[in-house]
mmCIF file of C-alpha atoms in Angstrom:
data_model
loop_
_atom_site.group_PDB
_atom_site.id
_atom_site.type_symbol
_atom_site.label_atom_id
_atom_site.label_comp_id
_atom_site.label_asym_id
_atom_site.label_seq_id
_atom_site.Cartn_x
_atom_site.Cartn_y
_atom_site.Cartn_z
ATOM 1 C CA MET A 1 -31.108 98.787 -137.224
ATOM 2 C CA SER A 2 -32.437 101.300 -139.054
ATOM 3 C CA VAL A 3 -30.112 103.668 -141.045
ATOM 4 C CA GLU A 4 -30.884 107.512 -141.481
ATOM 5 C CA TYR A 5 -30.490 109.172 -145.012
ATOM 6 C CA TYR A 6 -31.611 112.496 -146.079
ATOM 7 C CA LEU A 7 -33.275 113.248 -149.237
ATOM 8 C CA GLY A 8 -32.886 116.825 -149.456
ATOM 9 C CA ASP A 9 -34.361 118.108 -146.079
ATOM 10 C CA ALA A 10 -36.612 114.943 -145.704
ATOM 11 C CA LYS A 11 -35.175 112.232 -143.146
ATOM 12 C CA VAL A 12 -35.735 108.538 -144.374
ATOM 13 C CA LEU A 13 -35.183 105.645 -142.211
ATOM 14 C CA ILE A 14 -33.849 102.703 -144.019
ATOM 15 C CA GLU A 15 -34.498 99.272 -142.610
ATOM 16 C CA PRO A 16 -31.702 97.106 -144.214
ATOM 17 C CA LYS A 17 -33.094 94.310 -146.107
ATOM 18 C CA SER A 18 -32.525 90.617 -145.431
ATOM 19 C CA LEU A 19 -29.441 88.911 -147.545
ATOM 20 C CA LYS A 20 -30.848 86.362 -149.495
ATOM 21 C CA ARG A 21 -28.236 85.440 -152.269
ATOM 22 C CA ILE A 22 -24.135 85.434 -152.267
ATOM 23 C CA TYR A 23 -21.995 85.336 -155.188
ATOM 24 C CA VAL A 24 -18.507 83.753 -154.400
ATOM 25 C CA GLU A 25 -15.574 84.705 -156.713
ATOM 26 C CA LEU A 26 -13.250 81.340 -156.200
ATOM 27 C CA SER A 27 -11.175 82.149 -159.089
ATOM 28 C CA ARG A 28 -10.202 85.164 -161.391
ATOM 29 C CA ALA A 29 -8.136 82.966 -163.471
ATOM 30 C CA CYS A 30 -9.624 80.882 -166.314
ATOM 31 C CA ASN A 31 -8.589 78.195 -168.796
ATOM 32 C CA LEU A 32 -9.927 79.945 -171.745
ATOM 33 C CA ALA A 33 -8.889 83.329 -173.307
ATOM 34 C CA CYS A 34 -12.411 84.510 -175.131
ATOM 35 C CA ALA A 35 -11.926 87.524 -177.061
ATOM 36 C CA MET A 36 -15.180 88.961 -175.587
ATOM 37 C CA CYS A 37 -14.395 88.540 -171.809
ATOM 38 C CA PHE A 38 -14.099 91.476 -169.455
ATOM 39 C CA ARG A 39 -10.658 89.599 -167.961
ATOM 40 C CA HIS A 40 -8.751 91.236 -170.585
ATOM 41 C CA THR A 41 -9.206 94.540 -169.250
ATOM 42 C CA TYR A 42 -8.450 93.785 -165.541
ATOM 43 C CA GLU A 43 -5.578 95.574 -163.950
ATOM 44 C CA ASP A 44 -4.655 93.360 -160.750
ATOM 45 C CA HIS A 45 -4.057 89.800 -161.667
ATOM 46 C CA THR A 46 -1.974 89.436 -158.158
ATOM 47 C CA ARG A 47 -4.635 87.179 -156.543
ATOM 48 C CA ALA A 48 -6.121 84.764 -159.119
ATOM 49 C CA LEU A 49 -7.491 82.361 -156.822
ATOM 50 C CA MET A 50 -9.233 82.795 -153.531
ATOM 51 C CA ASP A 51 -6.422 81.781 -150.809
ATOM 52 C CA GLU A 52 -7.117 78.972 -148.409
ATOM 53 C CA LYS A 53 -7.575 81.110 -145.186
ATOM 54 C CA THR A 54 -10.236 83.567 -147.044
ATOM 55 C CA VAL A 55 -11.746 80.079 -148.491
ATOM 56 C CA GLN A 56 -12.161 79.140 -144.666
ATOM 57 C CA LYS A 57 -13.425 82.617 -143.544
ATOM 58 C CA MET A 58 -15.957 82.900 -146.501
ATOM 59 C CA LEU A 59 -17.417 79.434 -145.695
ATOM 60 C CA GLN A 60 -18.015 80.429 -142.229
ATOM 61 C CA GLU A 61 -19.451 83.536 -142.869
ATOM 62 C CA VAL A 62 -21.717 82.287 -145.637
ATOM 63 C CA VAL A 63 -22.816 79.409 -143.583
ATOM 64 C CA ASN A 64 -23.731 81.520 -140.747
ATOM 65 C CA SER A 65 -25.420 83.952 -142.831
ATOM 66 C CA PRO A 66 -29.157 84.008 -143.455
ATOM 67 C CA ALA A 67 -28.577 83.439 -147.431
ATOM 68 C CA GLU A 68 -30.546 80.948 -148.837
ATOM 69 C CA GLU A 69 -28.577 80.760 -152.371
ATOM 70 C CA VAL A 70 -24.671 80.643 -153.275
ATOM 71 C CA ILE A 71 -23.591 81.330 -156.770
ATOM 72 C CA ILE A 72 -20.216 79.796 -157.205
ATOM 73 C CA GLY A 73 -19.070 81.936 -160.250
ATOM 74 C CA GLY A 74 -17.417 85.306 -160.941
ATOM 75 C CA ILE A 75 -15.708 86.168 -164.153
ATOM 76 C CA GLY A 76 -13.128 83.517 -163.827
ATOM 77 C CA GLU A 77 -13.624 79.714 -163.772
ATOM 78 C CA PRO A 78 -14.428 78.469 -160.369
ATOM 79 C CA LEU A 79 -13.532 74.805 -161.308
ATOM 80 C CA MET A 80 -9.828 75.698 -161.514
ATOM 81 C CA HIS A 81 -9.801 76.180 -157.668
ATOM 82 C CA PRO A 82 -8.296 73.145 -156.084
ATOM 83 C CA LEU A 83 -10.939 73.471 -153.117
ATOM 84 C CA TRP A 84 -14.019 74.065 -155.172
ATOM 85 C CA LYS A 85 -15.519 70.409 -153.982
ATOM 86 C CA ASN A 86 -15.128 71.232 -150.390
ATOM 87 C CA VAL A 87 -16.713 74.420 -150.891
ATOM 88 C CA VAL A 88 -19.464 72.652 -152.550
ATOM 89 C CA LYS A 89 -19.669 70.155 -149.903
ATOM 90 C CA GLU A 90 -19.734 72.477 -146.730
ATOM 91 C CA LEU A 91 -22.626 74.531 -148.407
ATOM 92 C CA LYS A 92 -24.690 71.526 -149.373
ATOM 93 C CA ASN A 93 -24.195 70.268 -145.418
ATOM 94 C CA ALA A 94 -25.303 73.775 -144.396
ATOM 95 C CA TYR A 95 -28.406 73.311 -146.638
ATOM 96 C CA LYS A 96 -27.861 76.080 -149.016
ATOM 97 C CA ARG A 97 -28.807 76.000 -152.641
ATOM 98 C CA VAL A 98 -25.897 76.173 -154.846
ATOM 99 C CA THR A 99 -25.549 77.262 -158.267
ATOM 100 C CA ILE A 100 -22.431 76.919 -160.259
ATOM 101 C CA THR A 101 -21.278 79.085 -163.297
ATOM 102 C CA THR A 102 -18.843 77.437 -165.566
ATOM 103 C CA ASN A 103 -17.543 77.209 -169.107
ATOM 104 C CA GLY A 104 -18.254 73.533 -168.666
ATOM 105 C CA THR A 105 -14.832 72.363 -170.400
ATOM 106 C CA LEU A 106 -13.375 71.282 -167.101
ATOM 107 C CA ILE A 107 -16.788 68.800 -166.472
ATOM 108 C CA ASN A 108 -15.484 65.338 -167.091
ATOM 109 C CA ARG A 109 -17.165 62.025 -165.784
ATOM 110 C CA GLU A 110 -15.491 62.500 -162.603
ATOM 111 C CA VAL A 111 -16.570 66.059 -161.732
ATOM 112 C CA ALA A 112 -20.176 65.181 -163.541
ATOM 113 C CA GLU A 113 -20.657 62.327 -161.018
ATOM 114 C CA PHE A 114 -19.776 64.829 -158.128
ATOM 115 C CA LEU A 115 -22.302 67.361 -159.057
ATOM 116 C CA VAL A 116 -25.050 64.641 -159.307
ATOM 117 C CA ASP A 117 -24.057 63.138 -155.870
ATOM 118 C CA GLN A 118 -23.544 66.525 -153.951
ATOM 119 C CA ARG A 119 -27.196 67.645 -155.194
ATOM 120 C CA VAL A 120 -25.787 71.035 -156.914
ATOM 121 C CA ASP A 121 -28.937 72.406 -157.559
ATOM 122 C CA GLU A 122 -28.132 74.296 -160.855
ATOM 123 C CA VAL A 123 -25.210 74.396 -163.285
ATOM 124 C CA TYR A 124 -24.741 77.286 -165.647
ATOM 125 C CA ILE A 125 -22.732 76.704 -168.799
ATOM 126 C CA SER A 126 -21.551 79.417 -170.686
ATOM 127 C CA VAL A 127 -21.777 78.540 -174.500
ATOM 128 C CA GLU A 128 -21.525 80.702 -177.763
ATOM 129 C CA SER A 129 -20.955 79.649 -181.497
ATOM 130 C CA SER A 130 -19.248 82.799 -182.084
ATOM 131 C CA PRO A 131 -15.466 82.608 -182.245
ATOM 132 C CA LEU A 132 -15.470 86.003 -180.239
ATOM 133 C CA GLY A 133 -16.686 83.459 -177.226
ATOM 134 C CA HIS A 134 -16.491 80.067 -175.742
ATOM 135 C CA ASN A 135 -17.147 78.270 -179.043
ATOM 136 C CA ASN A 136 -17.577 75.244 -176.826
ATOM 137 C CA VAL A 137 -21.036 74.085 -178.672
ATOM 138 C CA GLU A 138 -20.070 70.469 -179.010
ATOM 139 C CA ASN A 139 -18.515 70.224 -175.377
ATOM 140 C CA THR A 140 -21.643 71.654 -173.702
ATOM 141 C CA PHE A 141 -23.778 69.227 -175.767
ATOM 142 C CA ALA A 142 -21.565 66.355 -174.324
ATOM 143 C CA VAL A 143 -21.635 67.645 -171.054
ATOM 144 C CA GLY A 144 -25.276 67.976 -170.788
ATOM 145 C CA ASP A 145 -25.841 64.398 -172.348
ATOM 146 C CA LEU A 146 -23.239 63.163 -169.772
ATOM 147 C CA ILE A 147 -25.129 64.872 -166.546
ATOM 148 C CA THR A 148 -28.425 64.073 -167.852
ATOM 149 C CA GLU A 149 -27.655 60.411 -168.202
ATOM 150 C CA LEU A 150 -26.053 60.361 -164.827
ATOM 151 C CA LYS A 151 -29.100 61.866 -163.245
ATOM 152 C CA GLN A 152 -31.367 59.261 -165.047
ATOM 153 C CA ARG A 153 -29.332 56.488 -163.743
ATOM 154 C CA LYS A 154 -29.073 57.611 -160.370
ATOM 155 C CA ASN A 155 -32.747 58.636 -160.267
ATOM 156 C CA LYS A 156 -31.696 62.170 -159.275
ATOM 157 C CA MET A 157 -33.434 65.474 -160.282
ATOM 158 C CA ARG A 158 -30.503 67.711 -159.826
ATOM 159 C CA PRO A 159 -28.394 69.805 -161.110
ATOM 160 C CA ILE A 160 -31.039 71.644 -163.104
ATOM 161 C CA LEU A 161 -28.869 72.282 -166.446
ATOM 162 C CA SER A 162 -29.158 75.946 -168.005
ATOM 163 C CA ALA A 163 -27.039 77.858 -170.216
ATOM 164 C CA GLU A 164 -25.885 81.682 -170.934
ATOM 165 C CA VAL A 165 -25.337 82.660 -174.327
ATOM 166 C CA VAL A 166 -24.044 85.954 -175.437
ATOM 167 C CA LEU A 167 -25.387 87.278 -178.665
ATOM 168 C CA THR A 168 -23.265 89.110 -181.051
ATOM 169 C CA LYS A 169 -24.376 90.458 -184.383
ATOM 170 C CA SER A 170 -22.214 88.144 -186.624
ATOM 171 C CA SER A 171 -23.130 85.084 -184.927
ATOM 172 C CA LEU A 172 -27.057 85.708 -184.446
ATOM 173 C CA VAL A 173 -28.350 83.182 -186.687
ATOM 174 C CA GLU A 174 -26.062 80.373 -185.490
ATOM 175 C CA ASP A 175 -26.794 81.447 -181.538
ATOM 176 C CA LEU A 176 -30.600 81.063 -182.607
ATOM 177 C CA GLU A 177 -29.917 77.395 -183.732
ATOM 178 C CA LEU A 178 -27.661 76.618 -180.891
ATOM 179 C CA MET A 179 -30.160 77.869 -178.584
ATOM 180 C CA LYS A 180 -32.894 75.494 -180.195
ATOM 181 C CA LYS A 181 -30.543 72.268 -179.994
ATOM 182 C CA LEU A 182 -29.765 72.695 -176.143
ATOM 183 C CA SER A 183 -33.078 71.520 -175.116
ATOM 184 C CA ARG A 184 -32.149 67.977 -176.728
ATOM 185 C CA HIS A 185 -28.951 67.997 -174.435
ATOM 186 C CA GLY A 186 -30.836 68.431 -171.053
ATOM 187 C CA ILE A 187 -30.428 72.339 -170.998
ATOM 188 C CA ARG A 188 -33.759 73.531 -169.571
ATOM 189 C CA TYR A 189 -33.204 77.073 -169.358
ATOM 190 C CA VAL A 190 -31.271 79.917 -171.352
ATOM 191 C CA LEU A 191 -30.146 83.236 -169.939
ATOM 192 C CA ILE A 192 -29.630 85.349 -173.300
ATOM 193 C CA ASN A 193 -26.993 88.215 -172.500
ATOM 194 C CA ASN A 194 -25.749 90.967 -174.796
ATOM 195 C CA LEU A 195 -22.081 91.888 -175.693
ATOM 196 C CA LEU A 196 -20.485 94.392 -173.456
ATOM 197 C CA PRO A 197 -17.537 95.415 -175.419
ATOM 198 C CA THR A 198 -14.008 95.941 -173.932
ATOM 199 C CA ALA A 199 -12.226 96.856 -177.148
ATOM 200 C CA PRO A 200 -13.370 99.317 -180.042
ATOM 201 C CA GLU A 201 -13.417 96.400 -182.834
ATOM 202 C CA LEU A 202 -16.130 94.567 -180.659
ATOM 203 C CA ASP A 203 -18.580 97.669 -180.886
ATOM 204 C CA LYS A 204 -19.828 96.566 -184.360
ATOM 205 C CA GLU A 205 -20.959 93.418 -182.772
ATOM 206 C CA VAL A 206 -23.600 94.832 -180.308
ATOM 207 C CA LEU A 207 -27.319 94.315 -181.083
ATOM 208 C CA TYR A 208 -28.848 96.749 -178.647
ATOM 209 C CA VAL A 209 -29.433 100.365 -179.732
ATOM 210 C CA LYS A 210 -29.552 103.767 -177.729
ATOM 211 C CA ASP A 211 -32.368 105.709 -178.807
ATOM 212 C CA ARG A 212 -34.731 104.083 -180.550
ATOM 213 C CA ALA A 213 -36.975 100.757 -179.833
ATOM 214 C CA SER A 214 -35.891 97.555 -180.737
ATOM 215 C CA ASP A 215 -37.827 94.481 -182.115
ATOM 216 C CA LEU A 216 -35.230 92.018 -181.595
ATOM 217 C CA ARG A 217 -36.850 90.917 -178.349
ATOM 218 C CA PHE A 218 -39.954 90.030 -179.975
ATOM 219 C CA LYS A 219 -38.052 88.185 -183.186
ATOM 220 C CA LEU A 220 -36.142 85.949 -180.327
ATOM 221 C CA SER A 221 -39.192 85.040 -178.682
ATOM 222 C CA SER A 222 -40.978 83.883 -181.820
ATOM 223 C CA GLU A 223 -37.884 82.004 -182.865
ATOM 224 C CA LEU A 224 -37.506 79.987 -179.466
ATOM 225 C CA TYR A 225 -41.078 79.850 -178.369
ATOM 226 C CA ALA A 226 -41.755 76.477 -176.799
ATOM 227 C CA ARG A 227 -38.069 75.318 -177.547
ATOM 228 C CA VAL A 228 -36.365 76.006 -174.294
ATOM 229 C CA GLY A 229 -37.209 78.391 -171.265
ATOM 230 C CA VAL A 230 -35.497 81.757 -172.029
ATOM 231 C CA GLU A 231 -34.664 84.918 -170.243
ATOM 232 C CA TYR A 232 -34.143 87.790 -172.560
ATOM 233 C CA PRO A 233 -32.149 91.139 -171.817
ATOM 234 C CA GLU A 234 -33.480 94.478 -173.068
ATOM 235 C CA PHE A 235 -32.022 95.527 -176.458
ATOM 236 C CA CYS A 236 -32.696 99.341 -175.973
ATOM 237 C CA ILE A 237 -32.501 102.144 -173.160
ATOM 238 C CA LYS A 238 -36.000 102.045 -171.391
ATOM 239 C CA THR A 239 -37.198 104.202 -168.602
ATOM 240 C CA GLU A 240 -37.093 101.363 -166.071
ATOM 241 C CA ARG A 241 -33.991 100.518 -164.109
ATOM 242 C CA LEU A 242 -33.538 97.589 -162.010
ATOM 243 C CA CYS A 243 -30.002 95.809 -160.510
ATOM 244 C CA ARG A 244 -30.928 92.453 -159.931
ATOM 245 C CA PHE A 245 -28.199 92.404 -157.523
ATOM 246 C CA VAL A 246 -29.831 94.997 -155.538
ATOM 247 C CA GLU A 247 -33.549 93.516 -155.951
ATOM 248 C CA ARG A 248 -32.517 89.907 -154.803
ATOM 249 C CA ASN A 249 -30.674 91.427 -151.904
ATOM 250 C CA SER A 250 -27.215 89.868 -152.922
ATOM 251 C CA LEU A 251 -23.636 90.794 -152.747
ATOM 252 C CA VAL A 252 -20.234 89.401 -154.118
ATOM 253 C CA ILE A 253 -17.389 88.157 -152.352
ATOM 254 C CA ALA A 254 -14.205 88.671 -154.290
ATOM 255 C CA ALA A 255 -11.228 86.322 -154.317
ATOM 256 C CA ASP A 256 -9.540 88.660 -151.823
ATOM 257 C CA GLY A 257 -12.237 88.492 -149.428
ATOM 258 C CA SER A 258 -13.867 92.282 -150.463
ATOM 259 C CA VAL A 259 -17.464 92.404 -150.045
ATOM 260 C CA CYS A 260 -18.669 94.080 -153.477
ATOM 261 C CA PRO A 261 -22.352 94.864 -154.543
ATOM 262 C CA CYS A 262 -21.981 93.480 -158.042
ATOM 263 C CA TYR A 263 -19.609 91.891 -160.661
ATOM 264 C CA ARG A 264 -19.426 95.450 -162.196
ATOM 265 C CA PHE A 265 -17.521 96.663 -158.743
ATOM 266 C CA LEU A 266 -15.614 93.489 -158.512
ATOM 267 C CA HIS A 267 -12.349 94.641 -160.549
ATOM 268 C CA ASP A 268 -10.433 97.756 -161.936
ATOM 269 C CA GLY A 269 -10.709 97.532 -165.589
ATOM 270 C CA SER A 270 -12.714 99.144 -168.391
ATOM 271 C CA GLU A 271 -15.792 98.619 -170.655
ATOM 272 C CA ARG A 272 -17.328 100.271 -173.677
ATOM 273 C CA VAL A 273 -20.762 101.777 -173.467
ATOM 274 C CA PHE A 274 -22.384 102.732 -177.026
ATOM 275 C CA GLY A 275 -18.868 103.224 -178.280
ATOM 276 C CA ARG A 276 -17.483 105.201 -175.239
ATOM 277 C CA GLU A 277 -14.844 103.775 -173.308
ATOM 278 C CA LYS A 278 -15.257 103.866 -169.540
ATOM 279 C CA ALA A 279 -12.985 102.860 -166.647
ATOM 280 C CA LEU A 280 -14.134 100.954 -164.053
ATOM 281 C CA HIS A 281 -12.838 100.811 -160.438
ATOM 282 C CA SER A 282 -13.470 97.825 -157.768
ATOM 283 C CA HIS A 283 -15.612 99.068 -154.798
ATOM 284 C CA GLY A 284 -16.144 97.223 -151.818
ATOM 285 C CA PHE A 285 -17.692 97.862 -148.534
ATOM 286 C CA GLY A 286 -15.693 95.538 -146.367
ATOM 287 C CA ASN A 287 -13.497 92.567 -146.161
ATOM 288 C CA ILE A 288 -14.372 89.274 -144.398
ATOM 289 C CA ASN A 289 -11.048 88.798 -143.277
ATOM 290 C CA GLU A 290 -11.351 91.940 -141.300
ATOM 291 C CA ASP A 291 -15.085 92.386 -140.410
ATOM 292 C CA SER A 292 -17.987 89.916 -140.341
ATOM 293 C CA LEU A 293 -20.193 89.555 -143.554
ATOM 294 C CA MET A 294 -23.399 90.709 -141.713
ATOM 295 C CA ASN A 295 -21.809 93.917 -140.294
ATOM 296 C CA ILE A 296 -20.850 94.477 -143.755
ATOM 297 C CA TRP A 297 -24.097 94.011 -145.340
ATOM 298 C CA ASN A 298 -25.948 96.075 -142.588
ATOM 299 C CA SER A 299 -23.444 99.019 -142.579
ATOM 300 C CA SER A 300 -24.887 102.386 -143.074
ATOM 301 C CA ASP A 301 -22.709 103.007 -146.376
ATOM 302 C CA TYR A 302 -23.966 99.851 -147.754
ATOM 303 C CA THR A 303 -27.413 99.926 -146.857
ATOM 304 C CA ILE A 304 -27.633 103.570 -148.378
ATOM 305 C CA PHE A 305 -26.271 102.278 -151.577
ATOM 306 C CA ARG A 306 -28.681 99.758 -152.104
ATOM 307 C CA PHE A 307 -31.486 102.178 -151.085
ATOM 308 C CA LYS A 308 -30.277 104.625 -153.786
ATOM 309 C CA VAL A 309 -30.003 102.038 -156.511
ATOM 310 C CA ARG A 310 -33.386 100.382 -155.725
ATOM 311 C CA TYR A 311 -35.038 103.784 -156.082
ATOM 312 C CA ALA A 312 -32.833 104.901 -158.850
ATOM 313 C CA LEU A 313 -31.508 108.008 -157.114
ATOM 314 C CA TYR A 314 -28.921 108.282 -160.064
ATOM 315 C CA PRO A 315 -29.041 110.522 -163.314
ATOM 316 C CA SER A 316 -30.004 108.734 -166.327
ATOM 317 C CA CYS A 317 -26.703 108.908 -167.943
ATOM 318 C CA GLY A 318 -27.513 106.553 -171.146
ATOM 319 C CA ASP A 319 -30.008 108.647 -172.509
ATOM 320 C CA CYS A 320 -28.995 112.086 -171.259
ATOM 321 C CA PHE A 321 -28.811 114.642 -174.135
ATOM 322 C CA LEU A 322 -25.292 115.938 -172.220
ATOM 323 C CA ARG A 323 -23.610 112.544 -172.564
ATOM 324 C CA ASP A 324 -21.454 113.223 -175.305
ATOM 325 C CA GLY A 325 -19.585 115.826 -173.672
ATOM 326 C CA CYS A 326 -20.114 114.838 -170.037
ATOM 327 C CA SER A 327 -16.467 114.074 -168.264
ATOM 328 C CA PHE A 328 -18.478 112.123 -165.444
ATOM 329 C CA LEU A 329 -18.971 109.281 -168.133
ATOM 330 C CA TRP A 330 -15.288 108.584 -168.398
ATOM 331 C CA ASP A 331 -15.206 106.409 -165.330
ATOM 332 C CA ASP A 332 -17.782 105.261 -162.692
ATOM 333 C CA LYS A 333 -16.115 107.457 -159.656
ATOM 334 C CA ALA A 334 -18.806 110.043 -159.540
ATOM 335 C CA ASP A 335 -21.738 111.480 -161.154
ATOM 336 C CA CYS A 336 -23.310 114.751 -161.532
ATOM 337 C CA TRP A 337 -25.746 114.099 -158.585
ATOM 338 C CA GLY A 338 -22.945 113.709 -156.165
ATOM 339 C CA ASN A 339 -22.915 109.847 -155.882
ATOM 340 C CA MET A 340 -19.824 108.111 -155.221
ATOM 341 C CA PRO A 341 -19.223 105.611 -157.070
ATOM 342 C CA SER A 342 -22.000 105.842 -159.979
ATOM 343 C CA CYS A 343 -24.489 103.394 -161.427
ATOM 344 C CA GLY A 344 -25.845 106.193 -163.774
ATOM 345 C CA ASP A 345 -24.374 104.739 -166.944
ATOM 346 C CA CYS A 346 -24.479 100.654 -165.959
ATOM 347 C CA LEU A 347 -25.954 98.655 -168.737
ATOM 348 C CA TRP A 348 -26.441 95.746 -166.214
ATOM 349 C CA TYR A 349 -28.815 98.615 -164.238
ATOM 350 C CA ARG A 350 -30.909 98.836 -167.717
ATOM 351 C CA GLN A 351 -31.185 95.040 -168.056
ATOM 352 C CA ILE A 352 -29.135 95.182 -171.566
ATOM 353 C CA ILE A 353 -26.549 92.984 -169.601
ATOM 354 C CA LEU A 354 -28.116 90.363 -167.227
ATOM 355 C CA CYS A 355 -26.462 87.896 -164.483
ATOM 356 C CA PRO A 356 -27.402 84.295 -163.536
#
């Protein structure tokens, strides 16, 4: 059903897009405590794991949805959830494409056998050489070798092994060497990410710039050419804005069942944007424990939100000449165009921060 939205005096009829991708946050908890992690700023830790009732409701809604792909991830470590294997089995039995994002430290031989036997489509392992991050290089190599050996022995093509690497200024040289080595251990693809600081001392570690072009992307491309498949973020603010969650017709189901548009609106917390602290607030459009997933997805509020994000109906806060004195930039609740909440200052929107 079309949703009416007014752009000035002009009425626009918005046709809701079909839901294609669902991110599921089974766990807000993690077995690691990386210095760069967003979790340190979260204000609500009351529900670290998705409870069993919500897991069952989530599976019912996801299996019956038109979504083709499910990414089991979030900001926590999904393999800490006692029901994660049940979730994978149910989703694969429903012929969904399943991706798992993990730090890899809980993948032993038994877990690796399960991933291969259940035909999990892709496993993303977060890895960095920096002490600010996972610093789990040797473990990632071992996991890659183990899963590669099992796939060869069982004559299986899945899971595809991918990695996510967050670059920092102090570890850039080491991270470049790390990414060159990953392909030797079965890693076929690397998602490079920028650091989103959560504390003032991390500001000096960012590699992206605010007001001028950066040639770092070219340098990375030349260094990594033909070594491993790589996806690069932007390293400066450009005119174009694109939300990967919206463009991919995605949503996130939080651990408490809330349906959120992206990772950034998943929790109350904070971030730092070009040295400026910004308060973040969770924002959902409903909860699967109270309404159906498709009712929430097709609701007028959520449909209009996605339309506004897709067509960049937000101020361009990051390069606005008033940004240094603008109180709207203290949090994400509203902006000077009347949007509530606002995506105008989002670095994910600028492709400086990426998500799998």
